[in-house]
Short mmCIF file of N, CA and C in Angstrom, two decimals:
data_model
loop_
_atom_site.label_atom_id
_atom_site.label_comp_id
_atom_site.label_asym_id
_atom_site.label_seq_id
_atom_site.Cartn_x
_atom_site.Cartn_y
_atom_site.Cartn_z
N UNK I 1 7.26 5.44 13.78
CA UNK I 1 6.31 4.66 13.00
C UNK I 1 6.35 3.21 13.48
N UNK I 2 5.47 2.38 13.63
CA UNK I 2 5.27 1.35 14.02
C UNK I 2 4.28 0.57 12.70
N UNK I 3 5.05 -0.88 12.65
CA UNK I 3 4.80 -1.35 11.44
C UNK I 3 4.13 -2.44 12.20
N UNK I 4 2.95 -2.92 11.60
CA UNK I 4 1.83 -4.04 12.31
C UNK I 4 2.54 -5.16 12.15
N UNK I 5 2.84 -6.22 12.82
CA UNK I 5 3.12 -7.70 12.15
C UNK I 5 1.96 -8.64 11.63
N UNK I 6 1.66 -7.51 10.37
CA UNK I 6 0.35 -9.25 9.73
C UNK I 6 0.79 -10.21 9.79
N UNK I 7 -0.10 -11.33 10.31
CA UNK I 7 0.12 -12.75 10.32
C UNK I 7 0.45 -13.07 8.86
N UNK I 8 1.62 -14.01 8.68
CA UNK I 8 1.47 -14.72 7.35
C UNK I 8 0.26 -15.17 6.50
N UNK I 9 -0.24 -15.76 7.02
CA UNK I 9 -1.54 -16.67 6.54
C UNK I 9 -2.13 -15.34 5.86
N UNK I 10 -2.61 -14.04 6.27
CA UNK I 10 -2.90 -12.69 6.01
C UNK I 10 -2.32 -12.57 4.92
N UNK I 11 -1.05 -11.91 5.27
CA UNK I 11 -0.06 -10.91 4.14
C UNK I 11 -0.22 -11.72 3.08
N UNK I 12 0.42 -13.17 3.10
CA UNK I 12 0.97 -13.39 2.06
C UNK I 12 -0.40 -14.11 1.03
N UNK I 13 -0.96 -14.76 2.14
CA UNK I 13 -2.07 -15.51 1.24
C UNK I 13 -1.55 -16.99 -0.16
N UNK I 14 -0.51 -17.63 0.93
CA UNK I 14 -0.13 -18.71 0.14
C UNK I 14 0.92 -18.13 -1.11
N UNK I 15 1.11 -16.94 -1.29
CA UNK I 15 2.00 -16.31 -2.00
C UNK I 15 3.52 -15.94 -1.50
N UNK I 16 4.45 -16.03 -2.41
CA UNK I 16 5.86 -15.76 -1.75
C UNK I 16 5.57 -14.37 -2.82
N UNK I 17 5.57 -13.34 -1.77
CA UNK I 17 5.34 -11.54 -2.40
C UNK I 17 6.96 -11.48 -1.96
N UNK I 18 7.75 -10.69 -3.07
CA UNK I 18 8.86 -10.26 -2.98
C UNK I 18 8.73 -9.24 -3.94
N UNK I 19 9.96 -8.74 -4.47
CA UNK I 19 10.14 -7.59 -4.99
C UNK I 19 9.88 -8.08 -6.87
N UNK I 20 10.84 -9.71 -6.14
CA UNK I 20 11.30 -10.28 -8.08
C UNK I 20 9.61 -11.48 -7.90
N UNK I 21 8.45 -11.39 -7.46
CA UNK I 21 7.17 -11.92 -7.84
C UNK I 21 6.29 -11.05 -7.93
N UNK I 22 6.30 -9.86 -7.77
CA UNK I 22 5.37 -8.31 -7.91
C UNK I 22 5.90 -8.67 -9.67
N UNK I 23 4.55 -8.68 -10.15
CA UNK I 23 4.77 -8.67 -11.53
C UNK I 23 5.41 -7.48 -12.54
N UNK I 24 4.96 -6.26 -12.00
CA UNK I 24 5.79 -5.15 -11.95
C UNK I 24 6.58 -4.64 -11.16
N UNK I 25 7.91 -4.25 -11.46
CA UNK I 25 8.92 -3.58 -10.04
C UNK I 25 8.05 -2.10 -9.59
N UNK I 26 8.22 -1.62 -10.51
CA UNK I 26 7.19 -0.14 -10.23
C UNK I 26 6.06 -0.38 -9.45
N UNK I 27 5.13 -1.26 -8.98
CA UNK I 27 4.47 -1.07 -8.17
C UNK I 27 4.99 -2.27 -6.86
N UNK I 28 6.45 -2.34 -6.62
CA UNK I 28 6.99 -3.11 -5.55
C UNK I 28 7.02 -2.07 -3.88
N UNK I 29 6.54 -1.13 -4.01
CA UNK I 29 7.15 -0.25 -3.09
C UNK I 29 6.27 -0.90 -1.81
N UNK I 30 5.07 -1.32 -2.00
CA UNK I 30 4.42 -2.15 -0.75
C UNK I 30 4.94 -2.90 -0.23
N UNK I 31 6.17 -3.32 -0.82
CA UNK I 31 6.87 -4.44 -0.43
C UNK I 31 7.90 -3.90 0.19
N UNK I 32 8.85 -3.03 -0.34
CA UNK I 32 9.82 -2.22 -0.21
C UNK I 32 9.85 -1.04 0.95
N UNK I 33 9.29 -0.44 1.04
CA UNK I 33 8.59 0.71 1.99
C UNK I 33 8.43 0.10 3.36
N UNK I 34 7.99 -0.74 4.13
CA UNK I 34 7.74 -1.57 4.84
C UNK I 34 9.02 -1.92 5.58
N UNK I 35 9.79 -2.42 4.55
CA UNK I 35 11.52 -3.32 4.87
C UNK I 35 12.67 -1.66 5.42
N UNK I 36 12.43 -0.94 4.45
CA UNK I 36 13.20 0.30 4.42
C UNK I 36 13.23 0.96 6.05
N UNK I 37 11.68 0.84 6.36
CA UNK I 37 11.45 1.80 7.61
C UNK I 37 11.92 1.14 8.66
N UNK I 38 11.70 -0.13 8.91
CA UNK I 38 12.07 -1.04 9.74
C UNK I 38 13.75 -0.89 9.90
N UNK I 39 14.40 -0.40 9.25
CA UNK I 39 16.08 -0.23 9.44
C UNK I 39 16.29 1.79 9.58
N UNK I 40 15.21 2.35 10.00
CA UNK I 40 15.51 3.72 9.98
C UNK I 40 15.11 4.55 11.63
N UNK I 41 15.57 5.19 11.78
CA UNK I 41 15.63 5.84 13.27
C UNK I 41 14.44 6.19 13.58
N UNK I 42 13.33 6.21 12.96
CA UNK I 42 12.16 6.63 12.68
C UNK I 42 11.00 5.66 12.86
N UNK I 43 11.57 3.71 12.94
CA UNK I 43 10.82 2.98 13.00
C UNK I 43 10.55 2.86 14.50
N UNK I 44 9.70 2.19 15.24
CA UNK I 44 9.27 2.32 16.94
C UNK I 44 8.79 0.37 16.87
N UNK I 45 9.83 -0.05 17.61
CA UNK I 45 9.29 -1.47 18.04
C UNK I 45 7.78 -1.44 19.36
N UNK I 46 7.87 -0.23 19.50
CA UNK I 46 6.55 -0.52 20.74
C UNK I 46 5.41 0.36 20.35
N UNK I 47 4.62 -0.52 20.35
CA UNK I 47 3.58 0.07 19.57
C UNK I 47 3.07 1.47 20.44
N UNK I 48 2.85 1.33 22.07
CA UNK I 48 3.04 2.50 22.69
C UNK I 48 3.50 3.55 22.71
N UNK I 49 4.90 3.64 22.03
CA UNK I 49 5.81 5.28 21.77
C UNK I 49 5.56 5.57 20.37
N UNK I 50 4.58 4.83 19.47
CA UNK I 50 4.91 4.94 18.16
C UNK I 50 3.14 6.15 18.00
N UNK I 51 3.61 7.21 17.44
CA UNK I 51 2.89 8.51 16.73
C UNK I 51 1.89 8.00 15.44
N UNK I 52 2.67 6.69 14.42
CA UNK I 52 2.19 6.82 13.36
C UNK I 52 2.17 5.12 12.91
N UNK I 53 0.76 4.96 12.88
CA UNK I 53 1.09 3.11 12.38
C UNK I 53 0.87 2.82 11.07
N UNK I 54 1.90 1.90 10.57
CA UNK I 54 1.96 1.84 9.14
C UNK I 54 1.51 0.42 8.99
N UNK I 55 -0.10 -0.42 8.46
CA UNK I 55 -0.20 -1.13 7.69
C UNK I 55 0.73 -1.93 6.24
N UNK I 56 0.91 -3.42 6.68
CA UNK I 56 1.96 -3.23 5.57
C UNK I 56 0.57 -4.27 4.69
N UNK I 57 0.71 -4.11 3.35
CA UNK I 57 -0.01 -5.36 2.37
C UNK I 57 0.38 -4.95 0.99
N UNK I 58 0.35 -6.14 0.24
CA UNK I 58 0.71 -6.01 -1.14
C UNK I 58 -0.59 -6.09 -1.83
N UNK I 59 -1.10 -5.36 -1.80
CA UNK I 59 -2.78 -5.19 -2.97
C UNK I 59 -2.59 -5.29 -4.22
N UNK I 60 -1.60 -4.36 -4.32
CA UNK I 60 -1.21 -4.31 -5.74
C UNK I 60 -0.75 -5.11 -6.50
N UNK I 61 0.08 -5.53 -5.85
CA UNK I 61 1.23 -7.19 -6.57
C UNK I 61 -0.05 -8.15 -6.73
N UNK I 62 -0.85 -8.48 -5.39
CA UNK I 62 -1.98 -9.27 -5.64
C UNK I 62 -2.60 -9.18 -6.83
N UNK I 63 -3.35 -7.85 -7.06
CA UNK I 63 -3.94 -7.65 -8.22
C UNK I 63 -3.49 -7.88 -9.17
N UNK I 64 -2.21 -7.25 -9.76
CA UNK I 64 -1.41 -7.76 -10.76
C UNK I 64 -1.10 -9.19 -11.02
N UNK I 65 -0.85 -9.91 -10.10
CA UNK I 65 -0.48 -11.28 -10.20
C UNK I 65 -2.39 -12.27 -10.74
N UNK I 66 -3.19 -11.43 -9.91
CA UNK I 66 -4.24 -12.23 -10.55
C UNK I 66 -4.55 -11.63 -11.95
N UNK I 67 -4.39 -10.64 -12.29
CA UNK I 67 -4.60 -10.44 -13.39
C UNK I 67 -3.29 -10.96 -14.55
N UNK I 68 -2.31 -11.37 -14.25
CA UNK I 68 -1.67 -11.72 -15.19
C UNK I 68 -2.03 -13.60 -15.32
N UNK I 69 -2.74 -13.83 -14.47
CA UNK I 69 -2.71 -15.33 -14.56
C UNK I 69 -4.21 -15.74 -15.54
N UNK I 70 -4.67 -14.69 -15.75
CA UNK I 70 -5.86 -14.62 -16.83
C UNK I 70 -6.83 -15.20 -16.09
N UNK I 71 -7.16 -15.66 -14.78
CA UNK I 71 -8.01 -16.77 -14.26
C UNK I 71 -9.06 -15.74 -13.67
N UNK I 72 -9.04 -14.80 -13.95
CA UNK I 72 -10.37 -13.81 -13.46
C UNK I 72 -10.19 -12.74 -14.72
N UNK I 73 -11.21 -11.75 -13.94
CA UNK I 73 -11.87 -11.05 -15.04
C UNK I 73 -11.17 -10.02 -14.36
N UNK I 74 -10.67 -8.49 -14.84
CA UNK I 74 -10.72 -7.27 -13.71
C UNK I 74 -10.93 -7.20 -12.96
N UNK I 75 -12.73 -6.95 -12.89
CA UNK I 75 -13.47 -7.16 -11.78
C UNK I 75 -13.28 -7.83 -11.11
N UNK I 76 -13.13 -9.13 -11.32
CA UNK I 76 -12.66 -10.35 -10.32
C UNK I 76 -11.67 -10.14 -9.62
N UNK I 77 -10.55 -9.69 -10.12
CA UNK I 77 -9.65 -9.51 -9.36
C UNK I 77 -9.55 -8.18 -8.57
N UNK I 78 -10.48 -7.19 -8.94
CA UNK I 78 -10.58 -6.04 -7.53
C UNK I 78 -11.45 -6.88 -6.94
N UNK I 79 -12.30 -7.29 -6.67
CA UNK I 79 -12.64 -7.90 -5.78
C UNK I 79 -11.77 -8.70 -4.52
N UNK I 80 -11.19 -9.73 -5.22
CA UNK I 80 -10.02 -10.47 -4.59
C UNK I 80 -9.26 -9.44 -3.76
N UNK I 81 -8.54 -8.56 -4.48
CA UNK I 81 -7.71 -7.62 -4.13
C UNK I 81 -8.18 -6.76 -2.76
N UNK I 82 -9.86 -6.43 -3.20
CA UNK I 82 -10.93 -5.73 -2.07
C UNK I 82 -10.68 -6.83 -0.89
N UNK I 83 -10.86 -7.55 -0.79
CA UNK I 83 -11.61 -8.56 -0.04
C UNK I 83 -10.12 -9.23 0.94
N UNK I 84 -9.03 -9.00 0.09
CA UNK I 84 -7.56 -9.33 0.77
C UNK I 84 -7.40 -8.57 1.54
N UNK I 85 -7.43 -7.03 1.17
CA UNK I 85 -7.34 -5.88 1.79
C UNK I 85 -7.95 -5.45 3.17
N UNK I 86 -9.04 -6.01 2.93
CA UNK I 86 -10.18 -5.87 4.19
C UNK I 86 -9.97 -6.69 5.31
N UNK I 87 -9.31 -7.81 5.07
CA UNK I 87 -9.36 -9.06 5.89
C UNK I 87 -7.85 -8.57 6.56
N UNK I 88 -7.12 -8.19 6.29
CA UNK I 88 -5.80 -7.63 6.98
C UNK I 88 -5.98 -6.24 7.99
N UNK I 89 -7.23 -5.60 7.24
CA UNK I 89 -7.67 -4.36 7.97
C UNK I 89 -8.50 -4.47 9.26
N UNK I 90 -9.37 -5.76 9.10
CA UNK I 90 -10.08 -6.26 9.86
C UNK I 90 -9.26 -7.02 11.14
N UNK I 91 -8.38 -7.23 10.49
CA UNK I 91 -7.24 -8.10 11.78
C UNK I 91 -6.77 -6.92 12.14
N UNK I 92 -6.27 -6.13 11.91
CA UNK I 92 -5.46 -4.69 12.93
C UNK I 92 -6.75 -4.48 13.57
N UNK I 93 -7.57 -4.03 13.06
CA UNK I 93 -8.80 -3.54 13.74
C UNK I 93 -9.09 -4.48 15.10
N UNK I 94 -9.47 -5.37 15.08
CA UNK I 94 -9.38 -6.54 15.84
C UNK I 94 -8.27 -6.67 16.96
N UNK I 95 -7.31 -7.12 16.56
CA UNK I 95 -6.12 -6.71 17.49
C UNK I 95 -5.56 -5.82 18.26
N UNK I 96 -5.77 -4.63 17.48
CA UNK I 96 -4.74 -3.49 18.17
C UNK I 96 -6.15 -2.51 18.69
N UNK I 97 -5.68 -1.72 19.31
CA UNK I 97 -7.18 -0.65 19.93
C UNK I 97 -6.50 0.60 19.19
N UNK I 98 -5.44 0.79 18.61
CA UNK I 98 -4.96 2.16 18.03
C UNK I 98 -5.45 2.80 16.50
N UNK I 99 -6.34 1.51 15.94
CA UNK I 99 -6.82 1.61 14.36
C UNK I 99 -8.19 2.72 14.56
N UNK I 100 -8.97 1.96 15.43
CA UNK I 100 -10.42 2.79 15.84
C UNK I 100 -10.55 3.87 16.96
N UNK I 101 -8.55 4.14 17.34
CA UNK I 101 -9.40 4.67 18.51
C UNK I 101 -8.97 6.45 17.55
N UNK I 102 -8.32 6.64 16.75
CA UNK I 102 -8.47 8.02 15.79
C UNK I 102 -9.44 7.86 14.84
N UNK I 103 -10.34 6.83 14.29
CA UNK I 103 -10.67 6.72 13.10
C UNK I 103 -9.53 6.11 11.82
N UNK I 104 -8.71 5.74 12.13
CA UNK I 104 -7.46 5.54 11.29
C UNK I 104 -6.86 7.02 10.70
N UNK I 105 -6.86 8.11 11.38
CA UNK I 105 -6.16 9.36 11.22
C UNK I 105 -4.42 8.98 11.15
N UNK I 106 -4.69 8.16 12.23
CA UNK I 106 -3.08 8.25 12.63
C UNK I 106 -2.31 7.34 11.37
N UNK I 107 -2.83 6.33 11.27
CA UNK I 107 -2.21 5.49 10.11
C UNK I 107 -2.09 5.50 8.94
N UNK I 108 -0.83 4.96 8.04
CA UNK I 108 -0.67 4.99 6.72
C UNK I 108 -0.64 3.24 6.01
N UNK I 109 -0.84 3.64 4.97
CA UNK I 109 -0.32 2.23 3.64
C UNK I 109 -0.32 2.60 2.74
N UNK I 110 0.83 1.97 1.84
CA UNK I 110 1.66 2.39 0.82
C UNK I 110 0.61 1.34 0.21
N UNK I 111 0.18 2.52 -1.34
CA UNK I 111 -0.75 2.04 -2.25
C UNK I 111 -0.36 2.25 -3.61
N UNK I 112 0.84 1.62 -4.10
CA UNK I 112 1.53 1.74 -5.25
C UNK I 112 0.90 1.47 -6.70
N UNK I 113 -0.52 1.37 -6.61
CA UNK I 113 -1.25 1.27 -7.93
C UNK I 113 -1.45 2.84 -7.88
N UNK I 114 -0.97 3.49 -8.86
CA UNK I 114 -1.28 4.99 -9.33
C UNK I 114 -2.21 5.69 -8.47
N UNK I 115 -3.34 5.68 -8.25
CA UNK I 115 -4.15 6.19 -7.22
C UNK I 115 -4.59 5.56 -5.93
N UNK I 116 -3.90 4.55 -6.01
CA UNK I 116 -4.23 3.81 -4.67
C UNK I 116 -5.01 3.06 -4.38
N UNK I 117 -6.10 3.85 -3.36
CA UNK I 117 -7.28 3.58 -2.99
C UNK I 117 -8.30 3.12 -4.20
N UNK I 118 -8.66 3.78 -5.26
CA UNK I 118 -9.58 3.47 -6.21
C UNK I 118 -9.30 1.70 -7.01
N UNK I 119 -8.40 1.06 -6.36
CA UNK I 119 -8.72 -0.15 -6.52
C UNK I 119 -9.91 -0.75 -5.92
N UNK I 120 -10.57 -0.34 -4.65
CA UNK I 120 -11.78 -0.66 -3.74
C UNK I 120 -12.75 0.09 -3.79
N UNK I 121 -12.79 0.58 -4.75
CA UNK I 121 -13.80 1.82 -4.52
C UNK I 121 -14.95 1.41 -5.28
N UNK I 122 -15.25 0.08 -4.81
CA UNK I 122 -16.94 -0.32 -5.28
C UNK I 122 -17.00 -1.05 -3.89
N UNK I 123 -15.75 -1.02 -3.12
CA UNK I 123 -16.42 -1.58 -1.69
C UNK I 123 -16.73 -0.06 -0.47
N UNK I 124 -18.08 -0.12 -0.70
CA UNK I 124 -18.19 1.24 0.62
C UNK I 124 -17.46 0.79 1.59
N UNK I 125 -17.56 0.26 2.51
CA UNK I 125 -17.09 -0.51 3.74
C UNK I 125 -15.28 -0.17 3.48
N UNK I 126 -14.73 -1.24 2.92
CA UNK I 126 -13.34 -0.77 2.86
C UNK I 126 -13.17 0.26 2.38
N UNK I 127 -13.56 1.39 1.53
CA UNK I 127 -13.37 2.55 1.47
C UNK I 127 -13.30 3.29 2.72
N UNK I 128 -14.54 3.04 3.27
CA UNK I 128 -14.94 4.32 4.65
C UNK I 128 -13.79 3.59 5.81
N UNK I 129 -13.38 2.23 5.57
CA UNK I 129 -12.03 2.14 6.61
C UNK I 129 -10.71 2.90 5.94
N UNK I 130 -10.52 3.29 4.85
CA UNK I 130 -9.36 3.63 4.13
C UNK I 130 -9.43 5.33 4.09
N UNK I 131 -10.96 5.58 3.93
CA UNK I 131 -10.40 7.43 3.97
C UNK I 131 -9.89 7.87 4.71
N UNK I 132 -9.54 7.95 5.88
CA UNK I 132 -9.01 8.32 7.21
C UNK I 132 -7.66 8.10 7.19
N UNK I 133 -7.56 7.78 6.39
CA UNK I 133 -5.75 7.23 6.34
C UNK I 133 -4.77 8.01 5.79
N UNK I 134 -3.60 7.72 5.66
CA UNK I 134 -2.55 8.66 5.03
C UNK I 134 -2.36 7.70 3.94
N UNK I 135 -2.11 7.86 3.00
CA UNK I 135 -1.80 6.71 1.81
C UNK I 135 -0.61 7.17 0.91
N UNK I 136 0.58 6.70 0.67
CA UNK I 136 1.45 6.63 -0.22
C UNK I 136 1.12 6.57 -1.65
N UNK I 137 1.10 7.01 -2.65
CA UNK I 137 1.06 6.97 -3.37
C UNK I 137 2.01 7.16 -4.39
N UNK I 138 1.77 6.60 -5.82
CA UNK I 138 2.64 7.32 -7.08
C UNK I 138 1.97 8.60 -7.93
N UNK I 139 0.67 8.28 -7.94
CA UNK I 139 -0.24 9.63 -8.05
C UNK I 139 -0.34 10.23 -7.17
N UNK I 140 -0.68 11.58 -7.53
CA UNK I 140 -1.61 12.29 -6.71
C UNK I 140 -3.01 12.46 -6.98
N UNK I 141 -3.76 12.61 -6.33
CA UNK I 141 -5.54 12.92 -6.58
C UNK I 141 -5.95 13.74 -5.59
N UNK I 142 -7.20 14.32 -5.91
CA UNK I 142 -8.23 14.91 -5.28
C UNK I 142 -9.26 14.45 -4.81
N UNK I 143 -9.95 14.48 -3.59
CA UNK I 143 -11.21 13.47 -3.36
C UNK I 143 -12.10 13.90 -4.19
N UNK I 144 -12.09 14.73 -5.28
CA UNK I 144 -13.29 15.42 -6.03
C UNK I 144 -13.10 13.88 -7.53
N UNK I 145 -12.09 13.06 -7.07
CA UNK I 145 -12.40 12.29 -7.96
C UNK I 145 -13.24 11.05 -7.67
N UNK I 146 -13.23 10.32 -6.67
CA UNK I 146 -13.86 9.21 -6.29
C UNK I 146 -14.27 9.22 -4.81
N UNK I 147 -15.82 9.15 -4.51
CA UNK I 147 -16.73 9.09 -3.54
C UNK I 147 -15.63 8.28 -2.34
N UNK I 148 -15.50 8.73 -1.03
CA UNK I 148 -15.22 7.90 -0.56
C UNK I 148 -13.75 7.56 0.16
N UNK I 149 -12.71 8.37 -1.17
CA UNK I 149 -11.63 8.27 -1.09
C UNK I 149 -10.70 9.23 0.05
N UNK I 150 -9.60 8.39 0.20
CA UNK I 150 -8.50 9.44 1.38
C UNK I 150 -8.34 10.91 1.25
N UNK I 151 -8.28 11.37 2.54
CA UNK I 151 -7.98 13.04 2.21
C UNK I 151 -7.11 13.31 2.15
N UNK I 152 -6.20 12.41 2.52
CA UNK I 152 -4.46 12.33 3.51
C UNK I 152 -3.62 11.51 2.44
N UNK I 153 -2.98 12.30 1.18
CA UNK I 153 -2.11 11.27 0.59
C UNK I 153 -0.64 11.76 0.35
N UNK I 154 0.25 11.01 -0.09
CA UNK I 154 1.43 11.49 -0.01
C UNK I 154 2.26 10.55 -1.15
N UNK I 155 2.56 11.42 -2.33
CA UNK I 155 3.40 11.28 -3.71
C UNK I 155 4.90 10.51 -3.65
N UNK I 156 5.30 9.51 -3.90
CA UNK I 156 6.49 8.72 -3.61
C UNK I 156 6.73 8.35 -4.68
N UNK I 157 8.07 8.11 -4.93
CA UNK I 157 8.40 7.60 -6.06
C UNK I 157 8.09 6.27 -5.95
N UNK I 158 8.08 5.77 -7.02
CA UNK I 158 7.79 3.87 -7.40
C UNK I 158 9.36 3.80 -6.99
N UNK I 159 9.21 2.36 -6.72
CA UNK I 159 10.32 1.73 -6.45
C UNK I 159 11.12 1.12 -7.72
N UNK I 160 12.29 1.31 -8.19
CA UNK I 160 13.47 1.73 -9.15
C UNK I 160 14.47 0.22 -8.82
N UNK I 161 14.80 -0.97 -9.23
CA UNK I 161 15.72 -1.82 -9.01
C UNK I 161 17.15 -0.99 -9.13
N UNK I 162 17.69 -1.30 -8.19
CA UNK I 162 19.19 -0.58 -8.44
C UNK I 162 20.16 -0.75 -10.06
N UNK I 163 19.66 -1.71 -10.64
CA UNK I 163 19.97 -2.21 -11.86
C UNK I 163 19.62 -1.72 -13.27
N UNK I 164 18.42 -1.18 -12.35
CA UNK I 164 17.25 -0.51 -13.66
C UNK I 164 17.72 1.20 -14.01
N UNK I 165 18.35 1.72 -13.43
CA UNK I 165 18.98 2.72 -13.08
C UNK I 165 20.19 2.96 -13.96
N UNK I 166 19.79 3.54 -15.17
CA UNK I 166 20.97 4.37 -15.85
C UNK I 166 22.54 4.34 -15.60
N UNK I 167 22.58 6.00 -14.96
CA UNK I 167 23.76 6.46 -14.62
C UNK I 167 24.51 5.72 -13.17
N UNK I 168 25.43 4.64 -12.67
CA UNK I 168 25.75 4.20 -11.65
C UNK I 168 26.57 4.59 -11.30
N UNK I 169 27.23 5.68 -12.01
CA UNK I 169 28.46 6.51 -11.55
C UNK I 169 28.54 7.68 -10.49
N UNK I 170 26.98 7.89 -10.24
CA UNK I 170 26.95 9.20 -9.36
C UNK I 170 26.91 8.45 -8.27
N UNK I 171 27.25 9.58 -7.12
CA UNK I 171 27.00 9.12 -5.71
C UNK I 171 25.59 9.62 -5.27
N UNK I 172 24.85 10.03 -5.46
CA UNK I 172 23.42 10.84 -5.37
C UNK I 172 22.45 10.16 -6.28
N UNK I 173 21.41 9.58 -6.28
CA UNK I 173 20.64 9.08 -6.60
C UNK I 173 19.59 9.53 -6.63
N UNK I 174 18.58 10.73 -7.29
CA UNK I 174 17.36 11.46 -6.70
C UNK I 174 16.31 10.94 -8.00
N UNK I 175 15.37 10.50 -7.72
CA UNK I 175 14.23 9.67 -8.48
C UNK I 175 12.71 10.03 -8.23
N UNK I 176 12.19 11.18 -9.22
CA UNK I 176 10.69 11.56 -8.50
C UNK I 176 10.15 11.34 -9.82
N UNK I 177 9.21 11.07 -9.84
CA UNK I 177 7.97 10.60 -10.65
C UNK I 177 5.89 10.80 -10.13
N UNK I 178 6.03 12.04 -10.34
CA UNK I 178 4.41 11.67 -10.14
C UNK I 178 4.00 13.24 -10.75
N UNK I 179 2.74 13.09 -10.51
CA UNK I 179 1.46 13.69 -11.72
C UNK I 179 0.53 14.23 -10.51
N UNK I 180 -0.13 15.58 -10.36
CA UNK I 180 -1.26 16.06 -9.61
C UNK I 180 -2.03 16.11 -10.70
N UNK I 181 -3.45 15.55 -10.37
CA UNK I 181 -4.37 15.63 -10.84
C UNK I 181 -5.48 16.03 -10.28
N UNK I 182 -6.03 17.27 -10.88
CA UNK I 182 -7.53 18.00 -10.29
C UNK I 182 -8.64 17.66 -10.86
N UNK I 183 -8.36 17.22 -11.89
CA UNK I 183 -10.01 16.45 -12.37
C UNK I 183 -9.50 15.53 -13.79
N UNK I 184 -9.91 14.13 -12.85
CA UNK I 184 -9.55 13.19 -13.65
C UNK I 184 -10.41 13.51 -15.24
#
């Protein structure tokens, strides 16, 4: 897997995104997921030997963070959120020749708002760049729910602070959380 280096100015958008400024930990895994792979036998520094490219962005934290600051409306802030999203997609696209040259088959991003994708799903455009993708999720869905959406998703647990965590006595740690849904 090969992880893109978004430019700062991109990712962060004047924001310090960490685990403890994601307004919720449960939807930190955009943040988390990203850092994890990068230390695993599985990550590829050259974008050439790498099978599978992983988009990194925090949509979610974004969203959340504008919506907790009351200074938009919902809407307002999928928008924002749309429009962040696109502009990072638009730079891989731009940069690399490996986004357009499958259709984005090959690539994933971790989309830790419950269904993911349906944060954009009043933008055609970033949608029809996002179906093609593999997407992380905490839900599961069906495209029989929203026009547009990924075919390719994959159920992960939310991300868990080591602190937040009960029992600290075991050596095994196994944490699954998610829901299939066939008709919303």
């Amino acid at each position: 897997i090969y992880i893109y280096p978004i430019p700062d100015y991109l990712l962060y958008q004047g924001r310090d995104m960490t685990v403890q400024s994601c307004p919720y930990s449960i939807y930190s895994a955009e943040i988390v997921v990203p850092k994890l792979l990068r230390k695993h036998s599985i990550y590829q520094k050259d974008i050439h030997k790498a099978s599978t490219f992983l988009v990194p962005h925090f949509t979610t934290c974004f969203y959340h963070l504008c919506i907790e600051s009351h200074l938009k409306s919902i809407d307002g802030c999928k928008l924002d959120a749309a429009n962040y999203l696109q502009k990072i997609l638009e730079w891989v696209d731009s940069h690399h020749m490996f986004m357009s040259s499958n259709g984005g088959s090959d690539h994933a991003l971790v989309f830790s708002w419950d269904r993911g994708a349906e944060l954009v799903k009043g933008n055609l455009e970033l949608s029809l760049l996002l179906k093609n993708m593999t997407h992380l999720v905490h839900y599961g869905y069906s495209n029989s729910m929203v026009e547009n959406m990924p075919n390719n998703y994959i159920a992960i647990p939310p991300y868990r602070k080591p602190e937040e965590c009960v029992d600290s006595e075991k050596s095994v740690l196994a944490y699954f959380r998610g829901t299939f849904i066939d008709d919303y």
